Coordinates of C-alpha atoms in Angstrom, one line a residue:
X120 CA 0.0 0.0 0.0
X121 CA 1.4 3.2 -0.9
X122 CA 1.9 5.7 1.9
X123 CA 0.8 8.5 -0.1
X124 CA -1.2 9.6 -3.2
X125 CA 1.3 10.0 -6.4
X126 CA -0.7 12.6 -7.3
X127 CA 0.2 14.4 -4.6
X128 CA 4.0 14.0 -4.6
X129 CA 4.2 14.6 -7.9
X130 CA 2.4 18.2 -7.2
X131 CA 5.1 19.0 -4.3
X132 CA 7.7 18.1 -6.4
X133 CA 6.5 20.7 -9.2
X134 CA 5.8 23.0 -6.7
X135 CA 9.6 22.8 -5.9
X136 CA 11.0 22.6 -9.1
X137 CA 9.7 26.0 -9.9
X138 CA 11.6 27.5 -6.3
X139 CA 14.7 25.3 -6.9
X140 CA 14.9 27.3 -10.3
X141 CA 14.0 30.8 -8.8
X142 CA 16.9 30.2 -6.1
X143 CA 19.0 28.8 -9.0
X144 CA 18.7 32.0 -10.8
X145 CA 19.4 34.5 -7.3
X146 CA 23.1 31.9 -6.9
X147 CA 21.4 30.5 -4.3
X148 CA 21.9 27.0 -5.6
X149 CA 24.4 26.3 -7.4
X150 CA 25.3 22.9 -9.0
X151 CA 23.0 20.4 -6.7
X152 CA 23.8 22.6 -3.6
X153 CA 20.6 23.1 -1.2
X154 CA 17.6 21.2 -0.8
X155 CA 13.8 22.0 0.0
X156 CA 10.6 20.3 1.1
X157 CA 7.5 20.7 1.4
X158 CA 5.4 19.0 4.2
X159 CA 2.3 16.0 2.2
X160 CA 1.0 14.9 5.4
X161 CA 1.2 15.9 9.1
X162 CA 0.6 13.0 11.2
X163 CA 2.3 11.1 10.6
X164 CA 5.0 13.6 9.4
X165 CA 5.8 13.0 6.4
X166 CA 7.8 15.7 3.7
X167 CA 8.6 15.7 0.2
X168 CA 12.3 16.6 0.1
X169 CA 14.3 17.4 -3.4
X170 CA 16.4 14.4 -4.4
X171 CA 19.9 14.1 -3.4
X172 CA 22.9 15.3 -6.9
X173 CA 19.7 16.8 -8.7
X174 CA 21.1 19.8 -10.6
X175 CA 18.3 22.2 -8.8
X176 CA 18.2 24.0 -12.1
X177 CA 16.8 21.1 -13.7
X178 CA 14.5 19.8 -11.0
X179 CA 11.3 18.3 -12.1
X180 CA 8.0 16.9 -10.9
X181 CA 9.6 13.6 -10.1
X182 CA 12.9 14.7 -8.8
X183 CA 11.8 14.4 -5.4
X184 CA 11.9 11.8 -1.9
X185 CA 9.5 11.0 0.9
X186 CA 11.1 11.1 4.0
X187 CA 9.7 10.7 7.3
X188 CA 10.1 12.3 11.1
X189 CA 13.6 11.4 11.3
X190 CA 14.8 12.3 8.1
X191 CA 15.0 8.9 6.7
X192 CA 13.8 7.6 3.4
X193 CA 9.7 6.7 3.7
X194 CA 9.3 5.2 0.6
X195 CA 11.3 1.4 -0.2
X196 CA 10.6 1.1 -3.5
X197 CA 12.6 4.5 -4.2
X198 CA 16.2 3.9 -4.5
X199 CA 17.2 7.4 -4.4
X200 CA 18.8 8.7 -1.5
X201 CA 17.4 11.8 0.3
X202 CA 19.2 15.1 1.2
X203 CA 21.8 14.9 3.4
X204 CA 19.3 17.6 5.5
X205 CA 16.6 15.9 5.2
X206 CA 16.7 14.9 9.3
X207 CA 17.0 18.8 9.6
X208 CA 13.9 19.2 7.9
X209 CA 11.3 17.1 9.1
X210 CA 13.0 18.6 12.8
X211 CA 12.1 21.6 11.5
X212 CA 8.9 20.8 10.5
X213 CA 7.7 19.0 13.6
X214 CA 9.3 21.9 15.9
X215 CA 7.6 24.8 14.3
X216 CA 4.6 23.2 12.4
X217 CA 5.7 24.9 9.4
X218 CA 4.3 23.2 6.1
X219 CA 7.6 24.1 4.3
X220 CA 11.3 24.5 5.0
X221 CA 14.0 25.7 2.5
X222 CA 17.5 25.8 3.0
X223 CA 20.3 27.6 0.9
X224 CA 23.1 28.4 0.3
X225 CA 23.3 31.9 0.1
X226 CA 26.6 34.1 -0.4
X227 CA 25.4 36.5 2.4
X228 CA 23.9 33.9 4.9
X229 CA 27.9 32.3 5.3
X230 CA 29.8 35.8 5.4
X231 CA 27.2 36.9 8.2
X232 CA 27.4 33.9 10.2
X233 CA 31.1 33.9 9.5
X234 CA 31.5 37.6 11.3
X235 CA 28.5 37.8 14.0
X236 CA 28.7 34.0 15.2
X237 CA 26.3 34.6 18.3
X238 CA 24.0 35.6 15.8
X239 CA 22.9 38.5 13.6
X240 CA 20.7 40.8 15.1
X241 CA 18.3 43.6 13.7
X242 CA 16.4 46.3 14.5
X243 CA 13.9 49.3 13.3
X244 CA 14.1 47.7 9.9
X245 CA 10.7 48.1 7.5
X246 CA 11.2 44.5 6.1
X247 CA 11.0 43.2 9.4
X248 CA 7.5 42.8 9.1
X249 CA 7.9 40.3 6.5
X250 CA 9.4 37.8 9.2
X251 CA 6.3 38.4 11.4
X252 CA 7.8 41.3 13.5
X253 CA 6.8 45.0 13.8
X254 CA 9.4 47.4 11.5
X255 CA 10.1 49.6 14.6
X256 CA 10.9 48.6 18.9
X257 CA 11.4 45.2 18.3
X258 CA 14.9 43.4 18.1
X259 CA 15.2 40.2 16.4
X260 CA 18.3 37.7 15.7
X261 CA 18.4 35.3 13.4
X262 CA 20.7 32.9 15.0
X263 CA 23.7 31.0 13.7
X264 CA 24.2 27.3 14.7
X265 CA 27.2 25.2 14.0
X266 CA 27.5 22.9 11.2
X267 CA 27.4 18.7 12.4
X268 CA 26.9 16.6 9.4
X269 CA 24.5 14.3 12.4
X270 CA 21.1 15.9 12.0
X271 CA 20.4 14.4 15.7
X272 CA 23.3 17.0 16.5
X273 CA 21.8 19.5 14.4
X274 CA 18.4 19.0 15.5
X275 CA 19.5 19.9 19.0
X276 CA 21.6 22.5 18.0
X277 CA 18.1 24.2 16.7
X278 CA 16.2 23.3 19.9
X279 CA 18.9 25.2 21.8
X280 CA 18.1 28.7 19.6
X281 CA 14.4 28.2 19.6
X282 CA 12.9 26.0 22.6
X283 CA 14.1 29.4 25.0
X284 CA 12.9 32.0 22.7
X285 CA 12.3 35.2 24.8
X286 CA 10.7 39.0 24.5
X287 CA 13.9 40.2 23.3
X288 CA 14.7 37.8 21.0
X289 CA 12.0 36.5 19.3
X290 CA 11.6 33.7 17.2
X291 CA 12.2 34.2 13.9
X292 CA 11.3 31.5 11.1
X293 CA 15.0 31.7 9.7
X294 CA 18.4 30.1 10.9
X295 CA 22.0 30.1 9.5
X296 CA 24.2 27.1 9.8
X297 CA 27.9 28.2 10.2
X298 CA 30.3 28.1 7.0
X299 CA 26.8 26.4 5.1
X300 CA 23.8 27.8 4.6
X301 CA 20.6 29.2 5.5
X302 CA 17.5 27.3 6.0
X303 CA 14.1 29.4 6.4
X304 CA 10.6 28.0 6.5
X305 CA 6.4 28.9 6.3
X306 CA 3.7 28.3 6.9
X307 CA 3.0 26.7 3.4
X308 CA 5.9 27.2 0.1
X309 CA 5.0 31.0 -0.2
X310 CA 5.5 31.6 3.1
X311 CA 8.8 29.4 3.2
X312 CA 10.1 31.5 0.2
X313 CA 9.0 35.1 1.4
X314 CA 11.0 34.3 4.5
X315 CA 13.9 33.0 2.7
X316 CA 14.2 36.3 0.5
X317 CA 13.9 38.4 3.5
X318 CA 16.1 36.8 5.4
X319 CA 18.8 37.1 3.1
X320 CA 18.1 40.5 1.9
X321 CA 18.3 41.3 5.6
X322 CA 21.5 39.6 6.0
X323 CA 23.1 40.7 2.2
X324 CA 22.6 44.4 4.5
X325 CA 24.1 43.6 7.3
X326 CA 27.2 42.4 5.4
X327 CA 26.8 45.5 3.2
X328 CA 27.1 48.1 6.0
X329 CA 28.7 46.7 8.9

């Protein structure tokens, strides 16, 4: 018995073909760099996830892997291997509820990281309220986490940022993984990708002026 519709897969996997080649386009992900997914079902948890040494310019409909809560591959009759995220994912996912997460890797995300390691903070910014956050008396940090190649590691690494979340800094649906990437997520793939373009325009700023 299948553990989900093909119909379905096949539409997230569309559905991140066309944002692997919008973040192709910004540089965002070169070669087969970066991975997205897109939650198909919620309990249990399971996530669409682009394959593993796709060209992400080239993605298609069927270039994509079910994975499960722990990252692993949900479907045995598919050979293919899944991102080397994907545990970082469906973490994501199940921590924050979001019905997408997108991680990059953005030119800006690593040189911010690289200089403000305790994370990058902002403040009185307009396109703060694009991450959920009033533009003015509100500081927010997007937070920079080390880079483990165990997503168990990872995973807790992320729980450390966001499980303590306080007035001051508040959570924001964006993280940078030191010397890596950036992963950013939503609500559904809009949201994911609004968050992701903020994010870094936020971060291409900091870099720009500081």
């Amino acid at each position: 018995m299948s553990l989900l519709d093909p119909a379905t897969l096949r539409e997230a996997g569309a559905a991140l073909a066309v944002e692997s080649r919008r973040f192709s386009e910004y540089g965002w992900m070169r070669g087969t760099s970066g991975n997205l997914s897109v939650v198909v079902n919620r309990d249990p948890l399971l996530l669409a996830v682009t394959a593993s040494g796709v060209e992400k310019s080239e993605l298609t409909e069927h270039d994509v892997v079910l994975i499960d809560e722990t990252g692993r591959a949900a479907d045995p009759a598919d050979p293919r291997p899944p991102s080397a995220e994907a545990g970082l994912h469906s973490h994501i996912a199940a921590r924050t509820g979001a019905g997408a997460v997108f991680h990059v890797h953005a030119l800006d995300a690593v040189v911010a990281g690289h200089r403000w390691p305790e994370g990058v903070e902002f403040r009185d910014m307009e396109m703060l309220k694009g991450l959920g956050h009033r533009a003015h008396g509100t500081t927010i940090r997007i937070p920079v986490i080390p880079n483990h190649q165990d997503m168990r590691v990872e995973g807790e690494c992320f729980d450390a940022e966001y499980l303590p979340a306080t007035d001051l800094v508040p959570e924001v649906p964006a993280v940078i993984i030191a010397n890596h990437g950036i992963h950013a997520w939503g609500a559904d793939v809009a949201a994911a990708r609004r968050h992701l373009e903020i994010a870094e325009w936020l971060l291409r700023f900091a870099v720009a002026i500081r």
